[in-house]
Amino acid sequence: MNKALVVILAAVMLDAIGIGLIFPILPALLREVGHTSDISILLGVMLALYSACQFLFSPILGVLSDRFGRRPVLLVSLAGAAIDYLIMAFAPHLWMLVIGRAIAGVTSANMAVATAYITDITTEEERAQRFGLFHAMFGIGFIIGPVIGGILGEWWWLHAPFLAAAVLNGVNFALALFVLPESRPGKADARFTWETLNPFKPLAWAFNFKALVPLMAIFLIMNFVGTVYGTAWAQFSEDQFAFSGLTIGLSLGAFGVFHALAQAFLTGPAVAWLGERWALVVGMAFETGAMLTLAFAGQGWLLFAMAPIFALGGIGMPALQSLTTQQVDSDRQGQLQGVLASIVSLASVFGPLLFSAIYASVRHDWPGMIWIVAICIYCLALPLMVGIRRAPAAAKNPAE
């Protein structure tokens, strides 16, 4: 791997750690600052606000990076995140935490810029493998972050994870400033206009681009189904197998580790052997099989046994991202990645709402039904695969 790729992947992992640091202490922090014990609605609002800001600003940062270069946008967002987390660490009022969380959602939209950067420095043949590495590094960071955040918040100070997140974003800023080369310099005639801050213009461009529509629909379905794990895994483990908190944590850890390993080391060989489309189909088949097994599982050890099978499903997403980048020319990769990041955020807002409501209705009769529902939603992607075509060069940069 070249230096640029190593640095951007390290930055992605540090960013994921910084995001994950906050989750273990957020409920306790809201109770302390909000002076209330009932924080269920407030916590939901905070999580939804974060995802909503990602949804709105991912396309904006993507377009700005196409126009002015990747590094300037990364530097501004990382500096803003470091300052924001530092302020949140000492925020005495609830409204400051709410605003700070919104700003954190804005700055975390820089993942669209990171994926565009990887596209810039990678040939089409290598993109699936490198997107697999991207997801693996993000996954590893998201495993490490909550562990460190929980330890800091429990053993040192409830606000300490915010300080740690500020430091990590500062380290990321230094990497981008001193080590990371520019992958796509800004256009010589680039000028800022207020129209650039319209998040719906890139979305309209994407949804009017026929070659992208089936791919984006599949991307939405896969990310939507992906929210079922964070929503139902812990409750399902408790209800079906009477798992303790420690056992649930271990099962999620096994899931995360195997998933990261598969995306890092199996995506490239799978795509080289099968091609992107069939790697996507095979990945979805493995994940569907694992969910079907859980739906009828009678023993808790199956959650651990299914971790490698779930992990094989992880090759599908990088393959899909690689297919999607092939539809668009290099001038709009940032805009494309911004749109995809918006789709992820949209799924993150509505997926948990749907799956939590469904699980509440089935948990007393058949908890495993939640996995059947997820499979049914997954199957909506199958007919869309017929519409996947490699775009000809002339169609890769349609008019806005």
GROMACS .gro file of C-alpha atoms in nm:
model
  400
    1MET     CA    1   0.000   0.000   0.000
    2ASN     CA    2   0.124   0.350  -0.078
    3LYS     CA    3   0.171   0.618   0.186
    4ALA     CA    4  -0.144   0.810   0.093
    5LEU     CA    5  -0.363   0.503   0.138
    6VAL     CA    6  -0.205   0.412   0.472
    7VAL     CA    7  -0.255   0.766   0.602
    8ILE     CA    8  -0.619   0.797   0.489
    9LEU     CA    9  -0.703   0.455   0.636
   10ALA     CA   10  -0.537   0.551   0.964
   11ALA     CA   11  -0.738   0.872   0.961
   12VAL     CA   12  -1.059   0.676   0.902
   13MET     CA   13  -0.986   0.446   1.197
   14LEU     CA   14  -0.904   0.740   1.426
   15ASP     CA   15  -1.224   0.913   1.316
   16ALA     CA   16  -1.430   0.602   1.395
   17ILE     CA   17  -1.267   0.572   1.738
   18GLY     CA   18  -1.351   0.937   1.806
   19ILE     CA   19  -1.715   0.885   1.706
   20GLY     CA   20  -1.749   0.563   1.908
   21LEU     CA   21  -1.593   0.711   2.223
   22ILE     CA   22  -1.907   0.908   2.296
   23PHE     CA   23  -2.175   0.638   2.280
   24PRO     CA   24  -2.117   0.461   2.615
   25ILE     CA   25  -2.136   0.781   2.820
   26LEU     CA   26  -2.406   0.972   2.631
   27PRO     CA   27  -2.704   0.848   2.839
   28ALA     CA   28  -2.530   0.925   3.173
   29LEU     CA   29  -2.414   1.262   3.043
   30LEU     CA   30  -2.766   1.359   2.935
   31ARG     CA   31  -2.898   1.264   3.279
   32GLU     CA   32  -2.631   1.477   3.446
   33VAL     CA   33  -2.654   1.786   3.228
   34GLY     CA   34  -3.030   1.761   3.166
   35HIS     CA   35  -3.106   1.704   3.537
   36THR     CA   36  -3.352   1.426   3.455
   37SER     CA   37  -3.362   1.048   3.477
   38ASP     CA   38  -3.596   1.003   3.179
   39ILE     CA   39  -3.372   1.058   2.879
   40SER     CA   40  -3.521   0.808   2.631
   41ILE     CA   41  -3.676   1.070   2.402
   42LEU     CA   42  -3.381   1.307   2.440
   43LEU     CA   43  -3.134   1.031   2.352
   44GLY     CA   44  -3.336   0.945   2.042
   45VAL     CA   45  -3.341   1.311   1.940
   46MET     CA   46  -2.963   1.339   1.983
   47LEU     CA   47  -2.897   1.029   1.772
   48ALA     CA   48  -3.145   1.135   1.504
   49LEU     CA   49  -3.003   1.489   1.496
   50TYR     CA   50  -2.652   1.354   1.441
   51SER     CA   51  -2.767   1.136   1.148
   52ALA     CA   52  -2.981   1.415   1.003
   53CYS     CA   53  -2.682   1.652   0.994
   54GLN     CA   54  -2.475   1.382   0.824
   55PHE     CA   55  -2.755   1.339   0.569
   56LEU     CA   56  -2.765   1.712   0.487
   57PHE     CA   57  -2.393   1.788   0.486
   58SER     CA   58  -2.236   1.479   0.327
   59PRO     CA   59  -2.335   1.591  -0.026
   60ILE     CA   60  -2.215   1.944   0.050
   61LEU     CA   61  -1.870   1.833   0.167
   62GLY     CA   62  -1.846   1.596  -0.129
   63VAL     CA   63  -1.919   1.875  -0.379
   64LEU     CA   64  -1.680   2.114  -0.203
   65SER     CA   65  -1.402   1.853  -0.219
   66ASP     CA   66  -1.461   1.809  -0.595
   67ARG     CA   67  -1.437   2.183  -0.641
   68PHE     CA   68  -1.165   2.291  -0.397
   69GLY     CA   69  -0.968   1.970  -0.331
   70ARG     CA   70  -0.993   1.691  -0.073
   71ARG     CA   71  -0.737   1.816   0.180
   72PRO     CA   72  -0.887   2.162   0.248
   73VAL     CA   73  -1.229   2.013   0.319
   74LEU     CA   74  -1.079   1.742   0.541
   75LEU     CA   75  -0.869   1.996   0.731
   76VAL     CA   76  -1.161   2.230   0.799
   77SER     CA   77  -1.390   1.948   0.911
   78LEU     CA   78  -1.127   1.789   1.137
   79ALA     CA   79  -1.036   2.121   1.297
   80GLY     CA   80  -1.405   2.194   1.350
   81ALA     CA   81  -1.458   1.852   1.509
   82ALA     CA   82  -1.164   1.896   1.748
   83ILE     CA   83  -1.291   2.234   1.864
   84ASP     CA   84  -1.649   2.107   1.889
   85TYR     CA   85  -1.557   1.807   2.108
   86LEU     CA   86  -1.342   2.030   2.328
   87ILE     CA   87  -1.635   2.266   2.387
   88MET     CA   88  -1.870   1.972   2.453
   89ALA     CA   89  -1.632   1.836   2.717
   90PHE     CA   90  -1.698   2.141   2.933
   91ALA     CA   91  -2.056   2.220   2.823
   92PRO     CA   92  -2.260   2.310   3.133
   93HIS     CA   93  -2.597   2.329   2.959
   94LEU     CA   94  -2.808   2.079   2.768
   95TRP     CA   95  -2.864   2.310   2.472
   96MET     CA   96  -2.487   2.329   2.421
   97LEU     CA   97  -2.465   1.950   2.403
   98VAL     CA   98  -2.749   1.940   2.150
   99ILE     CA   99  -2.584   2.201   1.927
  100GLY     CA  100  -2.247   2.032   1.973
  101ARG     CA  101  -2.392   1.697   1.866
  102ALA     CA  102  -2.537   1.858   1.555
  103ILE     CA  103  -2.195   2.006   1.467
  104ALA     CA  104  -2.036   1.664   1.528
  105GLY     CA  105  -2.280   1.524   1.270
  106VAL     CA  106  -2.174   1.793   1.023
  107THR     CA  107  -1.802   1.728   1.068
  108SER     CA  108  -1.842   1.348   1.057
  109ALA     CA  109  -1.979   1.391   0.704
  110ASN     CA  110  -1.610   1.407   0.603
  111MET     CA  111  -1.625   1.028   0.556
  112ALA     CA  112  -1.765   1.109   0.212
  113VAL     CA  113  -1.443   1.298   0.138
  114ALA     CA  114  -1.232   1.007   0.266
  115THR     CA  115  -1.405   0.759   0.036
  116ALA     CA  116  -1.368   1.001  -0.256
  117TYR     CA  117  -0.996   1.027  -0.172
  118ILE     CA  118  -0.963   0.647  -0.190
  119THR     CA  119  -1.140   0.650  -0.527
  120ASP     CA  120  -0.895   0.915  -0.654
  121ILE     CA  121  -0.586   0.708  -0.575
  122THR     CA  122  -0.722   0.368  -0.678
  123THR     CA  123  -0.777   0.200  -1.013
  124GLU     CA  124  -1.123   0.059  -1.085
  125GLU     CA  125  -0.987  -0.296  -1.050
  126GLU     CA  126  -0.860  -0.231  -0.695
  127ARG     CA  127  -1.149  -0.025  -0.560
  128ALA     CA  128  -1.350  -0.311  -0.409
  129GLN     CA  129  -1.047  -0.430  -0.212
  130ARG     CA  130  -0.965  -0.082  -0.087
  131PHE     CA  131  -1.324  -0.005   0.004
  132GLY     CA  132  -1.308  -0.329   0.200
  133LEU     CA  133  -1.005  -0.194   0.386
  134PHE     CA  134  -1.193   0.133   0.446
  135HIS     CA  135  -1.487  -0.050   0.604
  136ALA     CA  136  -1.252  -0.272   0.803
  137MET     CA  137  -1.063   0.025   0.950
  138PHE     CA  138  -1.388   0.203   1.032
  139GLY     CA  139  -1.522  -0.115   1.192
  140ILE     CA  140  -1.208  -0.166   1.401
  141GLY     CA  141  -1.224   0.195   1.516
  142PHE     CA  142  -1.589   0.154   1.608
  143ILE     CA  143  -1.502  -0.153   1.817
  144ILE     CA  144  -1.215   0.020   1.997
  145GLY     CA  145  -1.391   0.356   2.050
  146PRO     CA  146  -1.678   0.246   2.277
  147VAL     CA  147  -1.442   0.034   2.488
  148ILE     CA  148  -1.208   0.328   2.550
  149GLY     CA  149  -1.501   0.565   2.599
  150GLY     CA  150  -1.659   0.337   2.857
  151ILE     CA  151  -1.333   0.301   3.048
  152LEU     CA  152  -1.258   0.676   3.046
  153GLY     CA  153  -1.612   0.771   3.143
  154GLU     CA  154  -1.634   0.514   3.422
  155TRP     CA  155  -1.286   0.532   3.573
  156TRP     CA  156  -1.181   0.893   3.515
  157TRP     CA  157  -1.445   1.152   3.431
  158LEU     CA  158  -1.781   1.139   3.255
  159HIS     CA  159  -1.672   1.413   3.012
  160ALA     CA  160  -1.330   1.256   2.943
  161PRO     CA  161  -1.433   1.078   2.619
  162PHE     CA  162  -1.503   1.419   2.464
  163LEU     CA  163  -1.147   1.525   2.546
  164ALA     CA  164  -1.015   1.203   2.395
  165ALA     CA  165  -1.224   1.261   2.082
  166ALA     CA  166  -1.083   1.614   2.055
  167VAL     CA  167  -0.728   1.480   2.080
  168LEU     CA  168  -0.794   1.214   1.814
  169ASN     CA  169  -0.936   1.473   1.576
  170GLY     CA  170  -0.629   1.687   1.646
  171VAL     CA  171  -0.406   1.393   1.552
  172ASN     CA  172  -0.613   1.342   1.239
  173PHE     CA  173  -0.574   1.711   1.152
  174ALA     CA  174  -0.196   1.682   1.188
  175LEU     CA  175  -0.189   1.374   0.962
  176ALA     CA  176  -0.391   1.552   0.695
  177LEU     CA  177  -0.183   1.870   0.724
  178PHE     CA  178   0.169   1.729   0.735
  179VAL     CA  179   0.156   1.381   0.582
  180LEU     CA  180  -0.145   1.338   0.354
  181PRO     CA  181  -0.084   1.453  -0.005
  182GLU     CA  182  -0.364   1.607  -0.211
  183SER     CA  183  -0.532   1.344  -0.430
  184ARG     CA  184  -0.734   1.585  -0.642
  185PRO     CA  185  -0.630   1.953  -0.649
  186GLY     CA  186  -0.907   2.210  -0.662
  187LYS     CA  187  -1.015   2.350  -0.994
  188ALA     CA  188  -0.830   2.665  -1.099
  189ASP     CA  189  -1.157   2.849  -1.169
  190ALA     CA  190  -1.336   2.717  -0.858
  191ARG     CA  191  -1.547   2.977  -0.683
  192PHE     CA  192  -1.767   2.947  -0.380
  193THR     CA  193  -2.137   3.013  -0.433
  194TRP     CA  194  -2.421   2.977  -0.185
  195GLU     CA  195  -2.576   2.727  -0.425
  196THR     CA  196  -2.294   2.491  -0.326
  197LEU     CA  197  -2.453   2.462   0.019
  198ASN     CA  198  -2.774   2.319  -0.124
  199PRO     CA  199  -2.764   1.949  -0.018
  200PHE     CA  200  -3.054   1.856  -0.244
  201LYS     CA  201  -2.884   1.954  -0.568
  202PRO     CA  202  -2.637   1.659  -0.557
  203LEU     CA  203  -2.924   1.430  -0.454
  204ALA     CA  204  -3.132   1.547  -0.750
  205TRP     CA  205  -2.833   1.491  -0.980
  206ALA     CA  206  -2.790   1.135  -0.854
  207PHE     CA  207  -3.158   1.040  -0.876
  208ASN     CA  208  -3.178   1.169  -1.233
  209PHE     CA  209  -2.877   0.956  -1.329
  210LYS     CA  210  -3.036   0.631  -1.454
  211ALA     CA  211  -2.725   0.415  -1.414
  212LEU     CA  212  -2.702   0.510  -1.045
  213VAL     CA  213  -3.064   0.460  -0.942
  214PRO     CA  214  -3.065   0.078  -0.900
  215LEU     CA  215  -2.726   0.087  -0.727
  216MET     CA  216  -2.837   0.357  -0.483
  217ALA     CA  217  -3.157   0.165  -0.411
  218ILE     CA  218  -2.955  -0.148  -0.330
  219PHE     CA  219  -2.719   0.064  -0.120
  220LEU     CA  220  -3.016   0.203   0.077
  221ILE     CA  221  -3.165  -0.144   0.132
  222MET     CA  222  -2.835  -0.291   0.251
  223ASN     CA  223  -2.769  -0.006   0.493
  224PHE     CA  224  -3.129  -0.010   0.612
  225VAL     CA  225  -3.108  -0.382   0.692
  226GLY     CA  226  -2.767  -0.322   0.852
  227THR     CA  227  -2.933  -0.115   1.126
  228VAL     CA  228  -3.115  -0.425   1.256
  229TYR     CA  229  -2.801  -0.544   1.435
  230GLY     CA  230  -2.756  -0.237   1.650
  231THR     CA  231  -3.131  -0.221   1.711
  232ALA     CA  232  -3.221  -0.581   1.791
  233TRP     CA  233  -2.906  -0.785   1.863
  234ALA     CA  234  -2.881  -0.705   2.235
  235GLN     CA  235  -3.255  -0.741   2.301
  236PHE     CA  236  -3.277  -1.062   2.098
  237SER     CA  237  -2.980  -1.209   2.288
  238GLU     CA  238  -3.144  -1.131   2.622
  239ASP     CA  239  -3.491  -1.253   2.526
  240GLN     CA  240  -3.395  -1.566   2.337
  241PHE     CA  241  -3.085  -1.684   2.524
  242ALA     CA  242  -3.084  -1.485   2.853
  243PHE     CA  243  -2.739  -1.344   2.769
  244SER     CA  244  -2.575  -1.114   3.022
  245GLY     CA  245  -2.435  -0.776   2.925
  246LEU     CA  246  -2.084  -0.923   2.911
  247THR     CA  247  -2.190  -1.207   2.682
  248ILE     CA  248  -2.375  -0.964   2.455
  249GLY     CA  249  -2.062  -0.749   2.437
  250LEU     CA  250  -1.848  -1.051   2.352
  251SER     CA  251  -2.088  -1.162   2.078
  252LEU     CA  252  -2.090  -0.812   1.926
  253GLY     CA  253  -1.711  -0.801   1.952
  254ALA     CA  254  -1.681  -1.133   1.767
  255PHE     CA  255  -1.921  -1.004   1.502
  256GLY     CA  256  -1.715  -0.687   1.457
  257VAL     CA  257  -1.375  -0.858   1.448
  258PHE     CA  258  -1.474  -1.121   1.191
  259HIS     CA  259  -1.652  -0.858   0.982
  260ALA     CA  260  -1.343  -0.637   0.973
  261LEU     CA  261  -1.115  -0.929   0.884
  262ALA     CA  262  -1.341  -1.042   0.599
  263GLN     CA  263  -1.366  -0.693   0.452
  264ALA     CA  264  -0.992  -0.636   0.476
  265PHE     CA  265  -0.867  -0.969   0.343
  266LEU     CA  266  -1.147  -1.143   0.149
  267THR     CA  267  -1.307  -0.863  -0.053
  268GLY     CA  268  -1.019  -0.827  -0.301
  269PRO     CA  269  -0.983  -1.200  -0.380
  270ALA     CA  270  -1.362  -1.245  -0.397
  271VAL     CA  271  -1.405  -0.960  -0.647
  272ALA     CA  272  -1.104  -1.076  -0.851
  273TRP     CA  273  -1.258  -1.422  -0.875
  274LEU     CA  274  -1.629  -1.343  -0.905
  275GLY     CA  275  -1.647  -0.981  -1.021
  276GLU     CA  276  -1.827  -0.706  -0.831
  277ARG     CA  277  -2.184  -0.809  -0.912
  278TRP     CA  278  -2.145  -1.175  -0.810
  279ALA     CA  279  -1.940  -1.081  -0.503
  280LEU     CA  280  -2.235  -0.865  -0.403
  281VAL     CA  281  -2.480  -1.154  -0.460
  282VAL     CA  282  -2.263  -1.402  -0.268
  283GLY     CA  283  -2.219  -1.159   0.022
  284MET     CA  284  -2.594  -1.105   0.047
  285ALA     CA  285  -2.654  -1.482   0.031
  286PHE     CA  286  -2.419  -1.550   0.324
  287GLU     CA  287  -2.575  -1.275   0.535
  288THR     CA  288  -2.926  -1.395   0.454
  289GLY     CA  289  -2.830  -1.751   0.551
  290ALA     CA  290  -2.687  -1.632   0.882
  291MET     CA  291  -3.000  -1.431   0.967
  292LEU     CA  292  -3.222  -1.726   0.876
  293THR     CA  293  -3.022  -1.947   1.112
  294LEU     CA  294  -3.060  -1.696   1.396
  295ALA     CA  295  -3.435  -1.675   1.339
  296PHE     CA  296  -3.473  -2.043   1.432
  297ALA     CA  297  -3.175  -2.072   1.670
  298GLY     CA  298  -3.240  -2.248   1.998
  299GLN     CA  299  -2.889  -2.228   2.144
  300GLY     CA  300  -2.689  -1.916   2.231
  301TRP     CA  301  -2.362  -2.051   2.097
  302LEU     CA  302  -2.503  -2.011   1.747
  303LEU     CA  303  -2.461  -1.632   1.775
  304PHE     CA  304  -2.087  -1.688   1.804
  305ALA     CA  305  -2.082  -1.964   1.541
  306MET     CA  306  -2.259  -1.739   1.291
  307ALA     CA  307  -2.006  -1.455   1.330
  308PRO     CA  308  -1.780  -1.582   1.045
  309ILE     CA  309  -2.086  -1.636   0.820
  310PHE     CA  310  -2.212  -1.286   0.888
  311ALA     CA  311  -1.859  -1.166   0.814
  312LEU     CA  312  -1.865  -1.321   0.467
  313GLY     CA  313  -2.165  -1.101   0.402
  314GLY     CA  314  -1.933  -0.806   0.453
  315ILE     CA  315  -1.777  -0.846   0.108
  316GLY     CA  316  -2.100  -0.723  -0.052
  317MET     CA  317  -2.084  -0.358   0.048
  318PRO     CA  318  -1.731  -0.281  -0.083
  319ALA     CA  319  -1.819  -0.461  -0.408
  320LEU     CA  320  -2.131  -0.245  -0.442
  321GLN     CA  321  -1.936   0.074  -0.375
  322SER     CA  322  -1.682  -0.023  -0.640
  323LEU     CA  323  -1.962  -0.082  -0.892
  324THR     CA  324  -2.112   0.255  -0.807
  325THR     CA  325  -1.789   0.451  -0.856
  326GLN     CA  326  -1.753   0.300  -1.203
  327GLN     CA  327  -2.069   0.481  -1.315
  328VAL     CA  328  -1.928   0.831  -1.251
  329ASP     CA  329  -1.621   1.011  -1.383
  330SER     CA  330  -1.343   1.148  -1.163
  331ASP     CA  331  -1.485   1.504  -1.153
  332ARG     CA  332  -1.787   1.392  -0.950
  333GLN     CA  333  -1.655   1.122  -0.718
  334GLY     CA  334  -1.680   1.352  -0.414
  335GLN     CA  335  -2.037   1.441  -0.505
  336LEU     CA  336  -2.120   1.071  -0.549
  337GLN     CA  337  -1.967   0.972  -0.215
  338GLY     CA  338  -2.157   1.254  -0.048
  339VAL     CA  339  -2.484   1.119  -0.186
  340LEU     CA  340  -2.398   0.765  -0.070
  341ALA     CA  341  -2.311   0.894   0.276
  342SER     CA  342  -2.647   1.070   0.284
  343ILE     CA  343  -2.818   0.741   0.205
  344VAL     CA  344  -2.633   0.577   0.496
  345SER     CA  345  -2.752   0.855   0.727
  346LEU     CA  346  -3.108   0.823   0.602
  347ALA     CA  347  -3.104   0.451   0.678
  348SER     CA  348  -2.956   0.526   1.020
  349VAL     CA  349  -3.248   0.754   1.104
  350PHE     CA  350  -3.539   0.537   0.990
  351GLY     CA  351  -3.400   0.182   1.016
  352PRO     CA  352  -3.385   0.173   1.397
  353LEU     CA  353  -3.732   0.328   1.421
  354LEU     CA  354  -3.885   0.053   1.207
  355PHE     CA  355  -3.692  -0.241   1.351
  356SER     CA  356  -3.745  -0.134   1.711
  357ALA     CA  357  -4.120  -0.106   1.652
  358ILE     CA  358  -4.132  -0.447   1.482
  359TYR     CA  359  -3.926  -0.611   1.753
  360ALA     CA  360  -4.149  -0.470   2.024
  361SER     CA  361  -4.447  -0.634   1.854
  362VAL     CA  362  -4.287  -0.981   1.805
  363ARG     CA  363  -4.053  -1.024   2.104
  364HIS     CA  364  -4.306  -1.203   2.327
  365ASP     CA  365  -4.424  -1.449   2.060
  366TRP     CA  366  -4.119  -1.511   1.841
  367PRO     CA  367  -3.811  -1.286   1.881
  368GLY     CA  368  -3.649  -1.448   1.579
  369MET     CA  369  -3.917  -1.298   1.355
  370ILE     CA  370  -3.709  -0.979   1.342
  371TRP     CA  371  -3.450  -1.161   1.128
  372ILE     CA  372  -3.719  -1.287   0.888
  373VAL     CA  373  -3.843  -0.930   0.843
  374ALA     CA  374  -3.486  -0.816   0.770
  375ILE     CA  375  -3.447  -1.094   0.512
  376CYS     CA  376  -3.772  -0.990   0.341
  377ILE     CA  377  -3.647  -0.633   0.312
  378TYR     CA  378  -3.315  -0.763   0.180
  379CYS     CA  379  -3.495  -0.955  -0.095
  380LEU     CA  380  -3.621  -0.625  -0.238
  381ALA     CA  381  -3.268  -0.573  -0.370
  382LEU     CA  382  -3.269  -0.886  -0.589
  383PRO     CA  383  -3.477  -0.753  -0.884
  384LEU     CA  384  -3.279  -0.429  -0.875
  385MET     CA  385  -2.961  -0.617  -0.961
  386VAL     CA  386  -3.101  -0.674  -1.310
  387GLY     CA  387  -3.071  -0.300  -1.366
  388ILE     CA  388  -2.698  -0.285  -1.285
  389ARG     CA  389  -2.499  -0.190  -1.592
  390ARG     CA  390  -2.151  -0.045  -1.640
  391ALA     CA  391  -2.200   0.311  -1.765
  392PRO     CA  392  -2.034   0.401  -2.098
  393ALA     CA  393  -1.776   0.679  -2.078
  394ALA     CA  394  -2.011   0.930  -2.244
  395ALA     CA  395  -2.274   0.876  -1.975
  396LYS     CA  396  -2.046   0.918  -1.674
  397ASN     CA  397  -2.090   1.293  -1.638
  398PRO     CA  398  -2.454   1.381  -1.710
  399ALA     CA  399  -2.578   1.735  -1.688
  400GLU     CA  400  -2.705   1.849  -1.352
   0.00000   0.00000   0.00000
